Amino acid sequence: MTTRAIDQLGRALTDLRVSVTDRCNFRCTYCMPRERFGPDHAFLERHELLSFEEIATVVRVLTGFGLRKVRLPGGEPLVRRDLPRLVGLIAALDGIDDLALTTNGSLLPRHADALAEAGLDRVSVSLDSVDERVFAAMADTSVPLRAVLDGIEAALAAGLTPVKANAVIRRGVNDDGIVDLARYGRERGVVVRFIEFMDVGRTNGWRLDEVVPAEELLARLDEAFPLEPVDGGPEGQVAERYRYRDGGGEVGVITSVSQPFCGTCTRARLSAIGELFTCLFAVGGTDLRAALRDGGTDGDLAAIVRGVWEARTDRYSELRSGATRDLPRVEMSYIGG
Ligand code: SF4
């Protein structure tokens, strides 16, 4: 029986993001800048990580609250070995009707088929530019753009659709490539989602003047490819959706800075070591691993999660101001964006 968990602002817990690792083979400047995540950075040790069975237990218990959507980000989730096995464990659970992966795409050619066979529904791939030089600068990697584009092709071929391409837009860095990205999406049948650059964590050197507000972004796109809004969409949907008037597909914008959407935020996040976070911009999380490893029952776990969620008042993006800027926020790569 489902008994919804409703927070202090009337939002139900229906969406969980599970970070399966804090490691990544890229060093995207807005998420994991190399100067802070260099060779000396202490990443989590394997024994600290929740096992796939422990992750599946958390998901199963949360389906009792009406959880229906699970997303698997990292770091880069595909650097964690045997990920299709986790996908299979979650796909087998009742109540989960949307199981997605967030990846930088570079390892997808090797894994797309196995992920699809295991029960993955769809993927979102980070793609900040289709210009080789700009891509390399933003991802700070020697992995060629081709590897990511091949990853998207592998996902399309494996039926992990709709494939979404997430592009974080920084003024003066990659905003000149907005139309080229849209053109790529139209040609490949990929939904490009343009994400306003966010002050996640404490390491990406965020500045408001580097944010391209969605309104400006859409105006630029509309000039090249006329757009119209798409109404509706699932509860807690993050992106605002638009379709091309000429039938060329869809595009999305994620407007955390210019038009916050905290009012409909139904997302919880689980770190790779089992801490439950109630906001992307949270300062800290609640440990679930002890309850998982010290003989706690499903009821114990459910009571902890319900207690945390029902006390939730998070709406960071609505409150974003000078005062919040100095809070010690958790890193995006640690809780999976
Ligand atoms: S800022 Fe926090 S509460 Fe607001 S939408 Fe993002 S995760 Fe949800």
Short mmCIF file of C-alpha atoms and ligand atoms in Angstrom, two decimals:
data_model
loop_
_atom_site.label_atom_id
_atom_site.label_comp_id
_atom_site.label_asym_id
_atom_site.label_seq_id
_atom_site.Cartn_x
_atom_site.Cartn_y
_atom_site.Cartn_z
CA MET A 1 0.00 0.00 0.00
CA THR A 2 1.27 3.48 -0.91
CA THR A 3 1.21 6.22 1.70
CA ARG A 4 2.64 9.36 0.17
CA ALA A 5 5.26 11.40 1.99
CA ILE A 6 4.38 15.10 1.68
CA ASP A 7 6.82 17.84 2.71
CA GLN A 8 6.11 21.18 4.42
CA LEU A 9 5.37 22.81 1.02
CA GLY A 10 2.95 20.10 -0.12
CA ARG A 11 5.41 18.29 -2.40
CA ALA A 12 5.32 14.50 -2.63
CA LEU A 13 8.45 12.33 -2.89
CA THR A 14 8.11 10.72 -6.31
CA ASP A 15 11.57 11.09 -7.83
CA LEU A 16 14.95 9.77 -6.58
CA ARG A 17 18.40 10.47 -7.97
CA VAL A 18 20.94 7.88 -6.91
CA SER A 19 24.60 8.84 -7.28
CA VAL A 20 26.37 5.51 -7.81
CA THR A 21 29.89 6.98 -7.63
CA ASP A 22 31.63 10.33 -7.02
CA ARG A 23 34.26 9.54 -9.66
CA CYS A 24 34.29 10.70 -13.27
CA ASN A 25 36.54 10.47 -16.31
CA PHE A 26 35.79 14.08 -17.23
CA ARG A 27 36.46 17.32 -15.34
CA CYS A 28 33.61 19.57 -16.44
CA THR A 29 34.45 23.05 -15.24
CA TYR A 30 30.95 23.76 -13.83
CA CYS A 31 30.82 20.49 -11.89
CA MET A 32 34.23 19.00 -11.14
CA PRO A 33 36.93 21.59 -11.87
CA ARG A 34 40.34 19.91 -12.10
CA GLU A 35 41.99 22.39 -9.74
CA ARG A 36 39.68 21.10 -6.97
CA PHE A 37 39.28 17.50 -8.12
CA GLY A 38 42.91 16.81 -9.02
CA PRO A 39 45.14 13.76 -8.50
CA ASP A 40 45.19 14.38 -4.71
CA HIS A 41 41.41 14.51 -4.31
CA ALA A 42 40.17 11.86 -1.90
CA PHE A 43 37.39 10.06 -3.74
CA LEU A 44 35.17 7.60 -1.90
CA GLU A 45 36.61 4.15 -1.31
CA ARG A 46 34.79 1.11 -2.75
CA HIS A 47 33.87 -0.35 0.64
CA GLU A 48 32.18 2.91 1.59
CA LEU A 49 29.80 2.75 -1.37
CA LEU A 50 26.32 1.32 -1.03
CA SER A 51 26.13 -2.05 -2.72
CA PHE A 52 23.66 -2.51 -5.57
CA GLU A 53 21.46 -4.55 -3.23
CA GLU A 54 21.46 -1.75 -0.64
CA ILE A 55 20.53 0.81 -3.29
CA ALA A 56 17.72 -1.46 -4.50
CA THR A 57 16.46 -1.78 -0.91
CA VAL A 58 16.23 1.99 -0.52
CA VAL A 59 14.38 2.29 -3.83
CA ARG A 60 12.00 -0.54 -2.91
CA VAL A 61 11.17 1.04 0.46
CA LEU A 62 10.54 4.42 -1.20
CA THR A 63 8.10 2.89 -3.67
CA GLY A 64 5.93 2.55 -0.56
CA PHE A 65 5.71 6.38 -0.62
CA GLY A 66 4.77 6.46 -4.29
CA LEU A 67 8.30 6.80 -5.72
CA ARG A 68 7.99 6.10 -9.43
CA LYS A 69 11.00 7.73 -11.09
CA VAL A 70 14.66 6.80 -10.51
CA ARG A 71 17.63 8.42 -12.16
CA LEU A 72 21.21 7.08 -11.95
CA PRO A 73 23.89 9.79 -12.19
CA GLY A 74 27.40 9.89 -10.68
CA GLY A 75 30.03 11.48 -11.01
CA GLU A 76 29.98 9.37 -14.16
CA PRO A 77 27.83 6.29 -13.41
CA LEU A 78 29.42 4.14 -16.10
CA VAL A 79 32.81 4.20 -14.37
CA ARG A 80 31.16 1.98 -11.71
CA ARG A 81 31.61 -1.65 -12.71
CA ASP A 82 28.67 -3.86 -13.65
CA LEU A 83 26.07 -1.06 -13.64
CA PRO A 84 23.59 -3.10 -15.74
CA ARG A 85 23.19 -5.38 -12.71
CA LEU A 86 21.92 -2.45 -10.63
CA VAL A 87 19.63 -1.42 -13.46
CA GLY A 88 18.19 -4.95 -13.48
CA LEU A 89 17.56 -4.90 -9.72
CA ILE A 90 15.68 -1.58 -9.90
CA ALA A 91 13.81 -2.40 -13.12
CA ALA A 92 12.43 -5.51 -11.41
CA LEU A 93 10.78 -3.47 -8.65
CA ASP A 94 7.03 -2.70 -8.77
CA GLY A 95 6.07 0.96 -8.99
CA ILE A 96 9.11 2.31 -10.88
CA ASP A 97 7.86 3.39 -14.30
CA ASP A 98 10.75 5.62 -15.33
CA LEU A 99 14.38 4.48 -14.92
CA ALA A 100 16.93 6.83 -16.47
CA LEU A 101 20.70 7.33 -16.57
CA THR A 102 22.61 10.63 -16.59
CA THR A 103 26.00 10.20 -18.24
CA ASN A 104 28.71 12.03 -20.13
CA GLY A 105 28.14 9.45 -22.87
CA SER A 106 31.77 8.55 -23.54
CA LEU A 107 31.36 4.96 -22.24
CA LEU A 108 27.90 4.36 -23.71
CA PRO A 109 29.10 2.60 -26.88
CA ARG A 110 30.37 -0.20 -24.62
CA HIS A 111 27.32 -0.42 -22.35
CA ALA A 112 24.17 0.82 -24.12
CA ASP A 113 22.91 -2.59 -25.21
CA ALA A 114 23.48 -4.24 -21.82
CA LEU A 115 21.76 -1.32 -20.05
CA ALA A 116 18.75 -1.56 -22.37
CA GLU A 117 18.54 -5.33 -21.89
CA ALA A 118 18.69 -4.87 -18.13
CA GLY A 119 15.64 -2.60 -18.24
CA LEU A 120 16.92 0.96 -18.50
CA ASP A 121 14.31 3.24 -20.13
CA ARG A 122 16.28 6.23 -21.34
CA VAL A 123 19.43 8.33 -21.03
CA SER A 124 20.40 11.97 -20.66
CA VAL A 125 23.86 12.76 -22.02
CA SER A 126 25.86 15.87 -21.10
CA LEU A 127 26.73 17.71 -24.32
CA ASP A 128 27.74 21.33 -23.83
CA SER A 129 28.90 21.96 -27.37
CA VAL A 130 29.24 20.30 -30.79
CA ASP A 131 32.40 22.31 -31.40
CA GLU A 132 35.42 20.13 -30.61
CA ARG A 133 37.48 22.93 -29.07
CA VAL A 134 34.66 24.32 -26.89
CA PHE A 135 33.62 20.80 -25.85
CA ALA A 136 37.17 20.00 -24.75
CA ALA A 137 37.44 23.28 -22.83
CA MET A 138 34.18 22.76 -20.93
CA ALA A 139 34.69 19.05 -20.19
CA ASP A 140 38.41 19.56 -19.59
CA THR A 141 39.13 16.15 -21.09
CA SER A 142 41.26 14.61 -23.84
CA VAL A 143 38.37 12.30 -24.73
CA PRO A 144 37.21 13.46 -28.19
CA LEU A 145 33.74 14.86 -28.82
CA ARG A 146 33.28 11.95 -31.21
CA ALA A 147 33.18 9.52 -28.30
CA VAL A 148 30.19 11.36 -26.80
CA LEU A 149 28.38 11.62 -30.14
CA ASP A 150 29.00 7.89 -30.68
CA GLY A 151 27.57 7.31 -27.20
CA ILE A 152 24.40 9.13 -28.19
CA GLU A 153 24.18 7.06 -31.37
CA ALA A 154 24.61 3.87 -29.33
CA ALA A 155 21.78 4.94 -27.01
CA LEU A 156 19.51 5.73 -29.98
CA ALA A 157 20.33 2.37 -31.54
CA ALA A 158 19.63 0.55 -28.25
CA GLY A 159 16.24 2.25 -27.93
CA LEU A 160 17.13 4.19 -24.74
CA THR A 161 14.82 6.97 -25.90
CA PRO A 162 13.98 9.76 -25.74
CA VAL A 163 17.68 10.57 -25.63
CA LYS A 164 18.18 13.99 -24.07
CA ALA A 165 21.31 16.07 -24.43
CA ASN A 166 21.93 18.35 -21.45
CA ALA A 167 23.88 21.52 -22.21
CA VAL A 168 24.98 23.86 -19.43
CA ILE A 169 25.27 27.30 -21.03
CA ARG A 170 27.93 29.77 -19.82
CA ARG A 171 27.98 33.24 -21.32
CA GLY A 172 31.22 33.88 -23.15
CA VAL A 173 32.17 30.18 -23.05
CA ASN A 174 29.69 28.13 -25.11
CA ASP A 175 26.63 30.32 -25.64
CA ASP A 176 27.68 31.01 -29.24
CA GLY A 177 26.97 27.35 -29.94
CA ILE A 178 23.32 27.30 -28.87
CA VAL A 179 21.94 27.17 -32.44
CA ASP A 180 24.47 24.53 -33.54
CA LEU A 181 23.44 22.36 -30.59
CA ALA A 182 19.78 22.78 -31.49
CA ARG A 183 20.56 21.90 -35.12
CA TYR A 184 22.36 18.75 -33.98
CA GLY A 185 19.33 17.74 -31.90
CA ARG A 186 16.97 18.33 -34.79
CA GLU A 187 19.12 16.26 -37.14
CA ARG A 188 19.59 13.32 -34.72
CA GLY A 189 16.15 13.33 -33.08
CA VAL A 190 17.70 14.18 -29.70
CA VAL A 191 15.94 16.52 -27.25
CA VAL A 192 18.46 19.21 -26.30
CA ARG A 193 17.87 20.74 -22.88
CA PHE A 194 19.61 24.03 -22.23
CA ILE A 195 20.48 24.44 -18.55
CA GLU A 196 21.09 27.80 -16.91
CA PHE A 197 24.53 27.78 -15.26
CA MET A 198 23.93 27.17 -11.55
CA ASP A 199 25.84 27.95 -8.35
CA VAL A 200 25.92 24.28 -7.37
CA GLY A 201 28.51 23.27 -4.80
CA ARG A 202 31.36 25.61 -3.87
CA THR A 203 33.98 24.95 -6.52
CA ASN A 204 32.73 26.05 -9.96
CA GLY A 205 33.42 29.79 -9.63
CA TRP A 206 29.80 30.66 -10.43
CA ARG A 207 29.00 34.24 -11.46
CA LEU A 208 25.54 35.62 -12.22
CA ASP A 209 26.84 37.48 -15.29
CA GLU A 210 27.79 34.14 -16.84
CA VAL A 211 24.16 32.96 -16.72
CA VAL A 212 22.22 33.19 -20.00
CA PRO A 213 18.60 33.49 -18.82
CA ALA A 214 16.14 31.13 -20.51
CA GLU A 215 14.18 34.04 -21.99
CA GLU A 216 17.25 35.26 -23.88
CA LEU A 217 18.23 31.74 -24.85
CA LEU A 218 14.77 30.97 -26.24
CA ALA A 219 14.73 34.26 -28.17
CA ARG A 220 18.00 33.31 -29.86
CA LEU A 221 16.70 29.85 -30.68
CA ASP A 222 13.36 31.16 -31.95
CA GLU A 223 15.16 33.40 -34.42
CA ALA A 224 16.82 30.37 -35.99
CA PHE A 225 14.06 27.80 -35.45
CA PRO A 226 10.62 29.21 -34.49
CA LEU A 227 9.27 27.61 -31.33
CA GLU A 228 5.99 27.13 -29.47
CA PRO A 229 5.48 25.99 -25.86
CA VAL A 230 4.45 22.42 -25.06
CA ASP A 231 1.94 22.34 -22.21
CA GLY A 232 1.69 19.73 -19.54
CA GLY A 233 4.17 17.01 -18.68
CA PRO A 234 4.78 14.66 -15.73
CA GLU A 235 4.57 15.81 -12.06
CA GLY A 236 7.78 17.49 -10.95
CA GLN A 237 9.07 17.88 -14.49
CA VAL A 238 12.25 19.98 -14.43
CA ALA A 239 12.45 21.34 -17.97
CA GLU A 240 10.14 23.75 -19.70
CA ARG A 241 9.34 22.16 -23.05
CA TYR A 242 9.08 23.76 -26.47
CA ARG A 243 8.52 22.27 -29.90
CA TYR A 244 9.78 23.55 -33.25
CA ARG A 245 6.91 24.94 -35.29
CA ASP A 246 8.21 23.13 -38.37
CA GLY A 247 7.88 19.74 -36.67
CA GLY A 248 11.62 19.47 -36.09
CA GLY A 249 11.20 18.03 -32.60
CA GLU A 250 11.44 19.35 -29.06
CA VAL A 251 13.84 21.38 -26.96
CA GLY A 252 13.86 22.19 -23.26
CA VAL A 253 15.17 24.82 -20.88
CA ILE A 254 16.01 24.33 -17.20
CA THR A 255 15.61 27.66 -15.47
CA SER A 256 16.83 27.25 -11.88
CA VAL A 257 18.23 30.81 -11.76
CA SER A 258 15.79 32.99 -13.74
CA GLN A 259 12.54 31.07 -13.08
CA PRO A 260 12.98 28.76 -10.07
CA PHE A 261 10.73 25.68 -9.95
CA CYS A 262 11.09 24.69 -6.30
CA GLY A 263 7.32 24.75 -5.87
CA THR A 264 6.97 21.50 -7.81
CA CYS A 265 10.23 19.84 -6.72
CA THR A 266 9.52 16.20 -5.87
CA ARG A 267 13.19 15.09 -5.97
CA ALA A 268 15.30 13.46 -3.29
CA ARG A 269 18.93 12.53 -3.81
CA LEU A 270 20.99 9.66 -2.46
CA SER A 271 24.77 9.91 -2.31
CA ALA A 272 26.93 6.93 -3.20
CA ILE A 273 27.48 6.24 0.51
CA GLY A 274 23.80 6.38 1.39
CA GLU A 275 23.13 9.95 2.56
CA LEU A 276 19.67 11.29 1.72
CA PHE A 277 19.66 14.91 0.47
CA THR A 278 16.47 16.90 0.04
CA CYS A 279 17.86 19.60 -2.29
CA LEU A 280 20.59 19.99 -4.92
CA PHE A 281 21.89 22.94 -2.91
CA ALA A 282 21.70 21.19 0.47
CA VAL A 283 24.36 21.68 3.11
CA GLY A 284 24.17 18.12 4.44
CA GLY A 285 22.31 14.79 4.18
CA THR A 286 20.86 12.09 6.46
CA ASP A 287 22.67 8.77 6.75
CA LEU A 288 20.70 5.70 5.65
CA ARG A 289 23.69 3.34 5.42
CA ALA A 290 23.78 2.63 9.15
CA ALA A 291 20.13 1.54 9.05
CA LEU A 292 20.93 -0.64 6.03
CA ARG A 293 24.02 -2.25 7.55
CA ASP A 294 23.18 -2.48 11.25
CA GLY A 295 20.16 -4.78 10.87
CA GLY A 296 17.56 -2.04 10.41
CA THR A 297 14.18 -3.15 9.01
CA ASP A 298 12.33 -1.71 6.04
CA GLY A 299 10.14 0.02 8.59
CA ASP A 300 13.16 1.65 10.24
CA LEU A 301 14.38 2.92 6.88
CA ALA A 302 10.93 4.16 5.90
CA ALA A 303 10.57 6.01 9.21
CA ILE A 304 13.89 7.82 8.71
CA VAL A 305 13.03 8.86 5.14
CA ARG A 306 9.50 9.91 6.01
CA GLY A 307 10.75 11.97 8.93
CA VAL A 308 13.30 13.77 6.76
CA TRP A 309 10.97 14.40 3.86
CA GLU A 310 7.96 15.54 5.89
CA ALA A 311 10.19 18.12 7.61
CA ARG A 312 11.50 19.38 4.27
CA THR A 313 11.19 23.12 3.46
CA ASP A 314 13.91 23.43 0.78
CA ARG A 315 13.52 26.07 -1.92
CA TYR A 316 17.05 27.28 -2.42
CA SER A 317 16.57 28.62 -5.93
CA GLU A 318 13.67 30.81 -4.83
CA LEU A 319 15.75 32.18 -1.96
CA ARG A 320 19.01 32.51 -3.90
CA SER A 321 20.64 35.76 -2.80
CA GLY A 322 23.87 37.20 -1.48
CA ALA A 323 23.11 35.66 1.90
CA THR A 324 22.78 32.09 0.60
CA ARG A 325 25.86 32.38 -1.59
CA ASP A 326 28.30 31.55 1.24
CA LEU A 327 26.53 28.46 2.53
CA PRO A 328 28.71 25.29 2.40
CA ARG A 329 26.73 23.46 -0.29
CA VAL A 330 27.34 19.84 -1.25
CA GLU A 331 29.13 19.27 -4.57
CA MET A 332 26.94 18.31 -7.54
CA SER A 333 29.29 15.48 -8.50
CA TYR A 334 28.71 14.00 -5.03
CA ILE A 335 24.91 13.83 -5.24
CA GLY A 336 24.44 13.50 -8.95
CA GLY A 337 22.91 16.80 -10.03
S1 SF4 B 1 16.73 24.29 -5.51
FE1 SF4 B 1 16.30 22.48 -4.27
S2 SF4 B 1 14.12 22.62 -3.81
FE2 SF4 B 1 14.52 24.00 -5.51
S3 SF4 B 1 14.13 22.80 -7.35
FE3 SF4 B 1 16.32 22.62 -6.92
S4 SF4 B 1 16.51 20.76 -5.67
FE4 SF4 B 1 14.35 21.37 -5.65
#
